[in-house]
mmCIF file of C-alpha atoms and ligand atoms in Angstrom:
data_model
loop_
_atom_site.group_PDB
_atom_site.id
_atom_site.type_symbol
_atom_site.label_atom_id
_atom_site.label_comp_id
_atom_site.label_asym_id
_atom_site.label_seq_id
_atom_site.Cartn_x
_atom_site.Cartn_y
_atom_site.Cartn_z
ATOM 1 C CA MET A 223 0.305 -15.618 15.376
ATOM 2 C CA ASN A 224 1.986 -17.512 12.553
ATOM 3 C CA SER A 225 -0.063 -20.625 13.271
ATOM 4 C CA LYS A 226 -2.878 -18.796 11.413
ATOM 5 C CA THR A 227 -3.788 -19.668 7.839
ATOM 6 C CA ILE A 228 -3.851 -16.865 5.295
ATOM 7 C CA ALA A 229 -5.663 -17.103 1.959
ATOM 8 C CA PHE A 230 -4.853 -14.573 -0.759
ATOM 9 C CA LEU A 231 -7.509 -13.906 -3.364
ATOM 10 C CA GLY A 232 -5.577 -12.754 -6.419
ATOM 11 C CA GLY A 233 -1.984 -13.813 -7.057
ATOM 12 C CA GLY A 234 -0.608 -10.629 -8.628
ATOM 13 C CA ASN A 235 2.289 -8.373 -7.723
ATOM 14 C CA MET A 236 1.098 -7.361 -4.283
ATOM 15 C CA ALA A 237 0.101 -10.890 -3.217
ATOM 16 C CA ALA A 238 3.497 -12.180 -4.410
ATOM 17 C CA SER A 239 5.294 -9.528 -2.343
ATOM 18 C CA LEU A 240 3.225 -10.331 0.745
ATOM 19 C CA VAL A 241 3.760 -14.086 0.364
ATOM 20 C CA GLY A 242 7.499 -13.504 -0.214
ATOM 21 C CA GLY A 243 7.739 -11.270 2.855
ATOM 22 C CA LEU A 244 5.807 -13.686 5.054
ATOM 23 C CA VAL A 245 7.830 -16.723 3.960
ATOM 24 C CA SER A 246 11.164 -14.973 4.457
ATOM 25 C CA GLY A 247 9.929 -13.752 7.854
ATOM 26 C CA GLY A 248 9.302 -17.372 8.915
ATOM 27 C CA TRP A 249 5.562 -17.765 8.315
ATOM 28 C CA PRO A 250 5.030 -21.522 7.661
ATOM 29 C CA VAL A 251 4.402 -21.907 3.943
ATOM 30 C CA ALA A 252 1.820 -24.627 4.704
ATOM 31 C CA GLN A 253 -0.293 -21.874 6.326
ATOM 32 C CA LEU A 254 -0.471 -19.840 3.117
ATOM 33 C CA ARG A 255 -2.650 -20.290 0.011
ATOM 34 C CA VAL A 256 -3.231 -18.230 -3.091
ATOM 35 C CA ALA A 257 -6.274 -18.277 -5.379
ATOM 36 C CA GLU A 258 -5.411 -17.037 -8.845
ATOM 37 C CA PRO A 259 -7.227 -17.646 -12.153
ATOM 38 C CA LEU A 260 -4.118 -17.623 -14.389
ATOM 39 C CA ALA A 261 -2.285 -20.990 -14.460
ATOM 40 C CA GLU A 262 0.993 -19.295 -15.361
ATOM 41 C CA LYS A 263 0.871 -17.067 -12.272
ATOM 42 C CA ARG A 264 -0.086 -20.013 -10.051
ATOM 43 C CA GLN A 265 2.907 -21.980 -11.312
ATOM 44 C CA ASP A 266 5.210 -19.028 -10.779
ATOM 45 C CA LEU A 267 4.039 -18.507 -7.171
ATOM 46 C CA ALA A 268 4.326 -22.228 -6.401
ATOM 47 C CA ALA A 269 7.829 -22.362 -7.902
ATOM 48 C CA ARG A 270 9.096 -19.210 -6.151
ATOM 49 C CA PHE A 271 7.665 -19.771 -2.677
ATOM 50 C CA GLY A 272 6.409 -23.368 -2.523
ATOM 51 C CA VAL A 273 2.976 -22.008 -1.689
ATOM 52 C CA TYR A 274 -0.291 -23.899 -2.362
ATOM 53 C CA THR A 275 -2.255 -22.344 -5.221
ATOM 54 C CA THR A 276 -5.715 -22.950 -6.627
ATOM 55 C CA PRO A 277 -7.982 -21.380 -9.243
ATOM 56 C CA GLU A 278 -10.902 -21.641 -6.760
ATOM 57 C CA ASN A 279 -11.492 -18.700 -4.424
ATOM 58 C CA THR A 280 -13.864 -20.609 -2.131
ATOM 59 C CA GLU A 281 -11.424 -23.497 -1.819
ATOM 60 C CA ALA A 282 -8.637 -21.095 -0.805
ATOM 61 C CA VAL A 283 -10.658 -19.500 1.985
ATOM 62 C CA THR A 284 -11.921 -22.801 3.422
ATOM 63 C CA GLU A 285 -10.518 -23.108 6.957
ATOM 64 C CA ALA A 286 -8.464 -19.941 6.497
ATOM 65 C CA ASP A 287 -8.322 -17.515 9.422
ATOM 66 C CA VAL A 288 -8.023 -14.564 7.093
ATOM 67 C CA ALA A 289 -8.942 -13.849 3.484
ATOM 68 C CA VAL A 290 -6.823 -11.158 1.856
ATOM 69 C CA LEU A 291 -8.539 -9.430 -1.060
ATOM 70 C CA ALA A 292 -5.559 -8.788 -3.365
ATOM 71 C CA VAL A 293 -7.406 -8.423 -6.656
ATOM 72 C CA LYS A 294 -7.819 -5.225 -8.697
ATOM 73 C CA PRO A 295 -10.319 -2.815 -7.137
ATOM 74 C CA GLN A 296 -12.877 -3.491 -9.902
ATOM 75 C CA GLN A 297 -12.772 -7.234 -9.081
ATOM 76 C CA VAL A 298 -13.396 -6.929 -5.341
ATOM 77 C CA SER A 299 -17.214 -7.000 -5.544
ATOM 78 C CA THR A 300 -17.214 -10.297 -7.501
ATOM 79 C CA VAL A 301 -14.705 -11.997 -5.214
ATOM 80 C CA ALA A 302 -16.308 -10.719 -1.990
ATOM 81 C CA ARG A 303 -19.718 -12.014 -3.100
ATOM 82 C CA GLU A 304 -18.115 -15.364 -3.948
ATOM 83 C CA ILE A 305 -16.378 -15.911 -0.585
ATOM 84 C CA GLY A 306 -18.992 -14.247 1.682
ATOM 85 C CA LYS A 307 -20.717 -17.403 2.852
ATOM 86 C CA ALA A 308 -17.514 -19.360 3.574
ATOM 87 C CA VAL A 309 -16.047 -16.405 5.462
ATOM 88 C CA MET A 310 -19.246 -16.007 7.506
ATOM 89 C CA ASP A 311 -19.453 -19.720 8.397
ATOM 90 C CA GLN A 312 -15.840 -19.725 9.627
ATOM 91 C CA GLY A 313 -15.774 -16.312 11.278
ATOM 92 C CA SER A 314 -12.685 -15.383 9.236
ATOM 93 C CA LEU A 315 -11.209 -11.922 9.050
ATOM 94 C CA VAL A 316 -11.257 -10.155 5.677
ATOM 95 C CA VAL A 317 -8.361 -7.847 4.824
ATOM 96 C CA SER A 318 -8.664 -5.728 1.692
ATOM 97 C CA ILE A 319 -5.612 -4.129 0.108
ATOM 98 C CA ALA A 320 -7.609 -2.875 -2.892
ATOM 99 C CA ALA A 321 -7.054 0.842 -3.404
ATOM 100 C CA GLY A 322 -10.177 2.948 -3.036
ATOM 101 C CA VAL A 323 -12.637 0.203 -2.122
ATOM 102 C CA ARG A 324 -14.561 1.248 0.998
ATOM 103 C CA GLU A 325 -15.206 -0.996 3.978
ATOM 104 C CA PRO A 326 -19.041 -0.615 3.992
ATOM 105 C CA ASP A 327 -19.110 -1.744 0.342
ATOM 106 C CA ILE A 328 -16.945 -4.791 1.085
ATOM 107 C CA ARG A 329 -19.237 -5.706 3.989
ATOM 108 C CA ARG A 330 -22.294 -5.290 1.748
ATOM 109 C CA TRP A 331 -20.784 -7.553 -0.958
ATOM 110 C CA LEU A 332 -19.768 -10.177 1.628
ATOM 111 C CA GLY A 333 -23.398 -10.142 2.733
ATOM 112 C CA PHE A 334 -23.030 -9.973 6.528
ATOM 113 C CA GLU A 335 -21.527 -7.891 9.344
ATOM 114 C CA ALA A 336 -18.024 -9.171 8.624
ATOM 115 C CA PRO A 337 -14.846 -8.203 10.440
ATOM 116 C CA VAL A 338 -13.013 -6.174 7.781
ATOM 117 C CA VAL A 339 -9.630 -4.463 7.868
ATOM 118 C CA ARG A 340 -8.973 -2.068 5.020
ATOM 119 C CA ALA A 341 -5.305 -1.569 4.193
ATOM 120 C CA MET A 342 -3.688 1.030 1.985
ATOM 121 C CA PRO A 343 -0.161 -0.071 1.097
ATOM 122 C CA ASN A 344 2.015 1.732 -1.438
ATOM 123 C CA THR A 345 4.241 0.629 -4.293
ATOM 124 C CA PRO A 346 7.521 0.351 -2.320
ATOM 125 C CA ALA A 347 5.814 -2.630 -0.637
ATOM 126 C CA LEU A 348 6.905 -4.476 -3.775
ATOM 127 C CA VAL A 349 10.507 -4.126 -2.534
ATOM 128 C CA GLY A 350 9.676 -4.647 1.159
ATOM 129 C CA SER A 351 9.736 -0.937 2.074
ATOM 130 C CA GLY A 352 6.055 -0.101 1.959
ATOM 131 C CA ALA A 353 4.133 2.241 4.208
ATOM 132 C CA THR A 354 0.683 0.844 4.986
ATOM 133 C CA ALA A 355 -2.207 2.473 6.818
ATOM 134 C CA LEU A 356 -4.826 0.145 8.297
ATOM 135 C CA ALA A 357 -8.389 0.733 9.471
ATOM 136 C CA ALA A 358 -10.513 -1.866 11.256
ATOM 137 C CA ASN A 359 -14.291 -1.943 11.528
ATOM 138 C CA PRO A 360 -15.903 -2.579 14.955
ATOM 139 C CA HIS A 361 -16.351 -6.323 14.249
ATOM 140 C CA VAL A 362 -12.575 -6.918 14.201
ATOM 141 C CA THR A 363 -11.178 -8.483 17.404
ATOM 142 C CA THR A 364 -7.844 -7.512 18.968
ATOM 143 C CA GLU A 365 -6.340 -10.799 17.819
ATOM 144 C CA GLN A 366 -7.546 -10.169 14.270
ATOM 145 C CA ARG A 367 -6.017 -6.675 14.330
ATOM 146 C CA ASP A 368 -2.686 -8.245 15.281
ATOM 147 C CA LEU A 369 -3.082 -10.755 12.468
ATOM 148 C CA ALA A 370 -3.787 -8.043 9.865
ATOM 149 C CA GLU A 371 -0.804 -6.084 11.142
ATOM 150 C CA SER A 372 1.501 -9.127 10.908
ATOM 151 C CA ILE A 373 0.507 -9.665 7.281
ATOM 152 C CA LEU A 374 1.149 -6.109 6.094
ATOM 153 C CA ARG A 375 4.319 -5.769 8.198
ATOM 154 C CA ALA A 376 5.804 -8.426 5.892
ATOM 155 C CA VAL A 377 6.200 -5.666 3.262
ATOM 156 C CA GLY A 378 7.178 -2.682 5.417
ATOM 157 C CA MET A 379 5.935 -0.267 8.063
ATOM 158 C CA VAL A 380 2.301 -0.293 9.230
ATOM 159 C CA LEU A 381 0.215 2.152 11.239
ATOM 160 C CA TRP A 382 -3.429 2.224 12.339
ATOM 161 C CA LEU A 383 -5.917 4.943 11.539
ATOM 162 C CA SER A 384 -8.612 5.708 14.082
ATOM 163 C CA ASP A 385 -11.189 5.960 11.328
ATOM 164 C CA GLU A 386 -11.588 4.748 7.743
ATOM 165 C CA SER A 387 -12.618 8.286 6.743
ATOM 166 C CA GLN A 388 -8.907 9.223 6.894
ATOM 167 C CA MET A 389 -8.102 6.713 4.132
ATOM 168 C CA ASP A 390 -8.633 9.131 1.218
ATOM 169 C CA ALA A 391 -6.102 11.539 2.763
ATOM 170 C CA VAL A 392 -3.688 8.622 3.254
ATOM 171 C CA THR A 393 -4.187 7.656 -0.383
ATOM 172 C CA ALA A 394 -3.232 11.212 -1.387
ATOM 173 C CA LEU A 395 -0.181 11.246 0.895
ATOM 174 C CA SER A 396 1.482 7.821 0.919
ATOM 175 C CA GLY A 397 -0.533 5.984 -1.756
ATOM 176 C CA SER A 398 0.300 8.517 -4.464
ATOM 177 C CA GLY A 399 3.393 9.704 -2.570
ATOM 178 C CA PRO A 400 5.978 7.563 -4.399
ATOM 179 C CA ALA A 401 4.990 9.327 -7.647
ATOM 180 C CA TYR A 402 5.707 12.741 -6.091
ATOM 181 C CA PHE A 403 9.195 11.614 -5.101
ATOM 182 C CA PHE A 404 9.772 10.023 -8.532
ATOM 183 C CA LEU A 405 8.731 13.306 -10.135
ATOM 184 C CA LEU A 406 11.153 15.202 -7.935
ATOM 185 C CA MET A 407 13.957 12.816 -8.939
ATOM 186 C CA GLU A 408 13.013 13.248 -12.598
ATOM 187 C CA LEU A 409 13.113 17.051 -12.270
ATOM 188 C CA LEU A 410 16.460 17.001 -10.467
ATOM 189 C CA GLU A 411 17.945 14.785 -13.180
ATOM 190 C CA GLU A 412 16.636 17.076 -15.937
ATOM 191 C CA ALA A 413 17.845 20.239 -14.218
ATOM 192 C CA GLY A 414 21.254 18.693 -13.460
ATOM 193 C CA GLY A 415 21.540 17.732 -17.127
ATOM 194 C CA ARG A 416 20.847 21.306 -18.204
ATOM 195 C CA LEU A 417 23.647 22.410 -15.875
ATOM 196 C CA GLY A 418 25.994 20.283 -17.960
ATOM 197 C CA LEU A 419 26.205 16.986 -16.041
ATOM 198 C CA ASP A 420 25.954 13.723 -17.959
ATOM 199 C CA GLN A 421 22.978 11.401 -17.540
ATOM 200 C CA GLN A 422 24.825 8.721 -15.562
ATOM 201 C CA THR A 423 26.113 11.301 -13.116
ATOM 202 C CA THR A 424 22.744 13.027 -12.599
ATOM 203 C CA ARG A 425 20.987 9.661 -12.091
ATOM 204 C CA LEU A 426 23.471 8.393 -9.525
ATOM 205 C CA LEU A 427 23.688 11.651 -7.594
ATOM 206 C CA THR A 428 19.890 12.080 -7.583
ATOM 207 C CA LEU A 429 19.104 8.564 -6.377
ATOM 208 C CA GLU A 430 21.807 8.468 -3.708
ATOM 209 C CA THR A 431 20.783 11.918 -2.471
ATOM 210 C CA ALA A 432 17.146 10.797 -2.208
ATOM 211 C CA PHE A 433 18.141 7.610 -0.392
ATOM 212 C CA GLY A 434 20.566 9.355 1.977
ATOM 213 C CA THR A 435 18.061 12.083 2.778
ATOM 214 C CA ALA A 436 15.285 9.590 3.581
ATOM 215 C CA LYS A 437 17.704 7.563 5.734
ATOM 216 C CA MET A 438 18.818 10.676 7.602
ATOM 217 C CA ALA A 439 15.230 11.827 8.172
ATOM 218 C CA LEU A 440 14.225 8.376 9.432
ATOM 219 C CA GLU A 441 17.194 8.125 11.804
ATOM 220 C CA SER A 442 17.090 11.677 13.161
ATOM 221 C CA PRO A 443 14.922 12.759 16.112
ATOM 222 C CA GLU A 444 14.466 16.093 14.285
ATOM 223 C CA GLY A 445 11.700 16.719 11.774
ATOM 224 C CA PRO A 446 12.336 17.481 8.074
ATOM 225 C CA ASP A 447 11.783 21.225 8.660
ATOM 226 C CA ASP A 448 14.634 21.400 11.213
ATOM 227 C CA LEU A 449 16.897 19.167 9.140
ATOM 228 C CA ARG A 450 16.336 21.408 6.111
ATOM 229 C CA ARG A 451 17.117 24.555 8.084
ATOM 230 C CA ARG A 452 20.344 22.977 9.300
ATOM 231 C CA VAL A 453 21.562 22.375 5.743
ATOM 232 C CA THR A 454 20.472 25.830 4.573
ATOM 233 C CA SER A 455 23.290 28.183 5.551
ATOM 234 C CA PRO A 456 22.488 31.895 5.383
ATOM 235 C CA GLY A 457 23.867 33.322 2.155
ATOM 236 C CA GLY A 458 24.630 29.862 0.792
ATOM 237 C CA THR A 459 23.649 27.923 -2.310
ATOM 238 C CA THR A 460 20.770 25.954 -0.780
ATOM 239 C CA GLU A 461 19.158 29.143 0.469
ATOM 240 C CA GLN A 462 19.087 30.489 -3.103
ATOM 241 C CA ALA A 463 17.424 27.352 -4.411
ATOM 242 C CA ILE A 464 14.840 27.134 -1.608
ATOM 243 C CA ARG A 465 13.971 30.823 -2.077
ATOM 244 C CA ARG A 466 13.236 30.210 -5.768
ATOM 245 C CA LEU A 467 11.023 27.240 -4.913
ATOM 246 C CA GLU A 468 9.099 29.231 -2.279
ATOM 247 C CA GLU A 469 8.664 32.177 -4.677
ATOM 248 C CA GLY A 470 7.330 29.748 -7.276
ATOM 249 C CA GLY A 471 4.594 28.671 -4.834
ATOM 250 C CA ILE A 472 5.779 25.132 -4.091
ATOM 251 C CA ARG A 473 3.861 24.975 -0.780
ATOM 252 C CA GLY A 474 0.540 25.981 -2.306
ATOM 253 C CA LEU A 475 1.116 23.613 -5.218
ATOM 254 C CA PHE A 476 1.655 20.631 -2.942
ATOM 255 C CA GLN A 477 -1.402 21.530 -0.886
ATOM 256 C CA ALA A 478 -3.527 21.752 -4.041
ATOM 257 C CA ALA A 479 -2.014 18.512 -5.395
ATOM 258 C CA LEU A 480 -2.851 16.534 -2.271
ATOM 259 C CA GLU A 481 -6.355 17.976 -2.102
ATOM 260 C CA ALA A 482 -6.933 16.990 -5.748
ATOM 261 C CA ALA A 483 -5.664 13.449 -5.058
ATOM 262 C CA ARG A 484 -7.808 13.176 -1.909
ATOM 263 C CA ASP A 485 -10.925 14.325 -3.785
ATOM 264 C CA ARG A 486 -10.265 11.862 -6.607
ATOM 265 C CA ALA A 487 -9.851 9.047 -4.050
ATOM 266 C CA THR A 488 -13.283 9.937 -2.644
ATOM 267 C CA GLU A 489 -14.811 9.907 -6.146
ATOM 268 C CA ILE A 490 -13.185 6.560 -7.022
ATOM 269 C CA GLY A 491 -14.496 5.051 -3.777
ATOM 270 C CA LYS A 492 -18.031 6.096 -4.741
ATOM 271 C CA GLU A 493 -17.636 4.775 -8.284
ATOM 272 C CA LEU A 494 -16.296 1.421 -7.057
ATOM 273 C CA GLY A 495 -19.131 1.160 -4.550
ATOM 274 C CA GLY A 496 -21.630 1.628 -7.368
ATOM 275 C CA GLU A 497 -22.867 5.075 -6.312
HETATM 276 N N1 NAP B 512 0.912 -2.764 -6.667
HETATM 277 C C1 NAP B 512 0.912 -1.794 -5.776
HETATM 278 O O1 NAP B 512 1.883 -1.075 -5.577
HETATM 279 C C2 NAP B 512 -0.297 -1.520 -4.931
HETATM 280 C C3 NAP B 512 -0.283 -0.484 -3.976
HETATM 281 C C4 NAP B 512 -1.423 -0.262 -3.189
HETATM 282 C C5 NAP B 512 -2.535 -1.051 -3.343
HETATM 283 N N2 NAP B 512 -2.536 -2.040 -4.276
HETATM 284 C C6 NAP B 512 -3.754 -2.822 -4.448
HETATM 285 O O2 NAP B 512 -3.470 -4.196 -4.401
HETATM 286 C C7 NAP B 512 -4.367 -4.895 -5.231
HETATM 287 C C8 NAP B 512 -3.568 -5.843 -6.094
HETATM 288 O O3 NAP B 512 -2.652 -5.077 -6.876
HETATM 289 P P1 NAP B 512 -1.570 -5.775 -7.782
HETATM 290 O O4 NAP B 512 -0.625 -4.734 -8.228
HETATM 291 O O5 NAP B 512 -1.060 -6.993 -7.086
HETATM 292 O O6 NAP B 512 -2.517 -6.192 -9.027
HETATM 293 P P2 NAP B 512 -2.367 -7.411 -10.015
HETATM 294 O O7 NAP B 512 -0.933 -7.743 -10.201
HETATM 295 O O8 NAP B 512 -3.222 -7.135 -11.209
HETATM 296 O O9 NAP B 512 -3.033 -8.609 -9.182
HETATM 297 C C9 NAP B 512 -4.396 -8.942 -9.173
HETATM 298 C C10 NAP B 512 -4.497 -10.442 -9.439
HETATM 299 O O10 NAP B 512 -5.820 -10.903 -9.176
HETATM 300 C C11 NAP B 512 -6.172 -11.829 -10.185
HETATM 301 N N3 NAP B 512 -7.634 -11.955 -10.322
HETATM 302 C C12 NAP B 512 -8.445 -11.338 -11.198
HETATM 303 N N4 NAP B 512 -9.721 -11.708 -11.026
HETATM 304 C C13 NAP B 512 -9.726 -12.587 -10.012
HETATM 305 C C14 NAP B 512 -10.743 -13.332 -9.372
HETATM 306 N N5 NAP B 512 -12.023 -13.232 -9.718
HETATM 307 N N6 NAP B 512 -10.397 -14.149 -8.349
HETATM 308 C C15 NAP B 512 -9.119 -14.260 -7.968
HETATM 309 N N7 NAP B 512 -8.103 -13.574 -8.542
HETATM 310 C C16 NAP B 512 -8.396 -12.752 -9.545
HETATM 311 C C17 NAP B 512 -5.532 -11.233 -11.410
HETATM 312 O O11 NAP B 512 -5.452 -12.207 -12.414
HETATM 313 P P3 NAP B 512 -5.485 -11.720 -13.981
HETATM 314 O O12 NAP B 512 -4.147 -11.132 -14.230
HETATM 315 O O13 NAP B 512 -5.780 -12.961 -14.698
HETATM 316 O O14 NAP B 512 -6.601 -10.681 -14.082
HETATM 317 C C18 NAP B 512 -4.180 -10.795 -10.883
HETATM 318 O O15 NAP B 512 -3.246 -11.836 -10.912
HETATM 319 C C19 NAP B 512 -5.131 -3.854 -6.061
HETATM 320 O O16 NAP B 512 -6.459 -3.771 -5.611
HETATM 321 C C20 NAP B 512 -4.388 -2.565 -5.800
HETATM 322 O O17 NAP B 512 -5.284 -1.474 -5.707
HETATM 323 C C21 NAP B 512 -1.450 -2.301 -5.078
#
């Protein structure tokens, strides 16, 4: 697989993380290129990873097996229109990591029935612990699916969706998800402070508790519901806290929050597609 050439369109944070992950995972650096308009960013990428960079999008995709759209969502239409012909002539795969941009729109901007994989990574990808959902259109071959998977696996876990229509729900869950956990950490720190703990103590205890809990949940065969019940002794402290949260409607709030995020993802997709 790593004999394939990957061209990144856009050399920002996400492209840098993907290139970094691929290089450290053994992908030959000669098989990677990045197109980026800003000279400063090109120099930085070349210096950090030894990767070939260019300001020209069409040059980057020439003879590449896959073009990764790693620009801001609002820039995808311009870049897709620019590279469409080269991608068509070569039969390259197009992978888009742009949040909210729908596969039929990308295909329309490319100008032909292109093989397109839409990926929805999340921010922890920037530290190699992302969770990415992928959806392929019917033009994508099995080999191209494997290629798309290898690229996103460089920054964390990947899974396939059976249908792109699930992407707005994924955006609400794992795309926006890091913000929910950050909010929870923020609230725990604030509440701990009001109980009289100093800031350094609340920060350290909050972060290590979050990390340890995620590690335990990942390593355990049990689901979070069972794990929670096991640490909630009848008559104990945790039971009191959980009862307050349930009485305050935490379940309904989370349901409403995810539905609002999902609906906004659908709206953004329409706006980006020009509807
Ligand atoms: N960061 C995340 O955690 C995250 C998570 C999920 C999805 N994503 C998606 O990943 C994509 C990239 O995000 P990012 O955080 O890496 O953004 P970013 O740092 O802004 O990177 C985008 C890069 O593309 C460059 N660019 C702009 N116009 C271009 C053009 N016409 N041709 C080629 N390159 C161009 C930008 O250059 P200038 O700076 O000069 O404009 C910038 O360096 C976005 O679509 C985002 O939705 C990101």
